[in-house]
């Protein structure tokens, strides 16, 4: 894109097209976050005595519902639980409560982001969490497709075939990653106001700090 | 019985040295705490929703309940062990925190309810138990464990 180097030519470190795209994306995300931050509702959620706490509590409770159902399904697919119940029965019957939990968890998660948008947008952990969430979703869809295609041949086996067990293990690991990065958002280890290497500013999308770093 | 000496000991223990000094270790242990809670919650919910005839209606409730016991225990053990580590970071603060004691009370009630009421009762044929008793027990169980999870989160806000 020809416009990119022109926009970024005053920043030495961002003079490659890839860096420039990254910078533009980060600036756009930060503008959006500042737009949310300026809204009255965002401030009210953040500064309310109980509302933020209740949203976060609901987030944890729905996480328990969603992950709880997911664990039951994944443990069955690993051959570690419910060996005498058909795998397809577990997957199909628990799908609905799991999706209800996921929906509520995402809604409350969006509200938590909306309450503290600028810091969250520039949180390295939040960015990793979103990436892991997307990977976990892709794995879930791929896993579901693989399972539906082959379930007839192993449905009643206490221990499903290797490719199904691998998918279930990947699911648990990815969601564990989502949980740990969700928790570490609260820590300020890599917040933009800290003195960090350029790579960390880049990863966290600290636009102003990257510009200051480059102009030194 | 005053439990202060236990909290005082925990505050100066090796666990406290680690949990206070290494935020990353604390975060990973907290992940295990949440995963343990999710495993326990999943097993409780699947069993109780089956008793309420909401999920897995085509599988006998005895089979569903029996399959949840082992993983309930694993989830509970994970929660307790990781919880002790997490408590060591702020043990004296927790001693004076009302929400912490609310959670411990709810947890004790939940464990007692599971091992001394729900499990012995459900070890019989479910056909021999009044449906209203099964449903009441399922609703009580869900309410207790949701209270444990919610009060646990509120420790951080209080």
GROMACS .gro file of C-alpha atoms in nm, chain B residues 8-61:
model
   54
  224UNK     CA    1   0.029  -1.655   6.103
  225UNK     CA    2   0.236  -1.967   6.031
  226UNK     CA    3   0.124  -1.966   5.667
  227UNK     CA    4   0.230  -1.602   5.631
  228UNK     CA    5   0.591  -1.690   5.713
  229UNK     CA    6   0.603  -2.027   5.539
  230UNK     CA    7   0.800  -2.123   5.227
  231UNK     CA    8   0.473  -2.111   5.031
  232UNK     CA    9   0.433  -1.744   5.126
  233UNK     CA   10   0.793  -1.670   5.023
  234UNK     CA   11   0.717  -1.809   4.676
  235UNK     CA   12   0.367  -1.667   4.632
  236UNK     CA   13   0.471  -1.317   4.743
  237UNK     CA   14   0.791  -1.306   4.538
  238UNK     CA   15   0.684  -1.459   4.207
  239UNK     CA   16   0.373  -1.306   4.051
  240UNK     CA   17   0.401  -1.537   3.750
  241UNK     CA   18   0.390  -1.849   3.968
  242UNK     CA   19   0.091  -1.704   4.153
  243UNK     CA   20  -0.092  -1.641   3.823
  244UNK     CA   21  -0.029  -1.998   3.701
  245UNK     CA   22  -0.148  -2.144   4.033
  246UNK     CA   23  -0.454  -1.919   4.008
  247UNK     CA   24  -0.516  -2.070   3.662
  248UNK     CA   25  -0.515  -2.418   3.819
  249UNK     CA   26  -0.756  -2.288   4.084
  250UNK     CA   27  -0.998  -2.171   3.814
  251UNK     CA   28  -0.953  -2.490   3.612
  252UNK     CA   29  -1.016  -2.701   3.925
  253UNK     CA   30  -1.326  -2.494   3.994
  254UNK     CA   31  -1.441  -2.547   3.634
  255UNK     CA   32  -1.388  -2.925   3.650
  256UNK     CA   33  -1.577  -2.941   3.980
  257UNK     CA   34  -1.847  -2.706   3.847
  258UNK     CA   35  -1.881  -2.905   3.526
  259UNK     CA   36  -1.929  -3.233   3.712
  260UNK     CA   37  -2.177  -3.078   3.957
  261UNK     CA   38  -2.373  -2.911   3.677
  262UNK     CA   39  -2.390  -3.215   3.452
  263UNK     CA   40  -2.511  -3.430   3.742
  264UNK     CA   41  -2.757  -3.176   3.877
  265UNK     CA   42  -2.893  -3.074   3.536
  266UNK     CA   43  -2.948  -3.445   3.466
  267UNK     CA   44  -3.142  -3.477   3.794
  268UNK     CA   45  -3.348  -3.177   3.683
  269UNK     CA   46  -3.411  -3.350   3.347
  270UNK     CA   47  -3.244  -3.070   3.154
  271UNK     CA   48  -2.951  -3.254   2.989
  272UNK     CA   49  -2.869  -3.613   2.887
  273UNK     CA   50  -3.226  -3.727   2.938
  274UNK     CA   51  -3.155  -4.040   2.733
  275UNK     CA   52  -2.885  -4.158   2.976
  276UNK     CA   53  -2.983  -4.303   3.317
  277UNK     CA   54  -2.918  -4.046   3.592
   0.00000   0.00000   0.00000
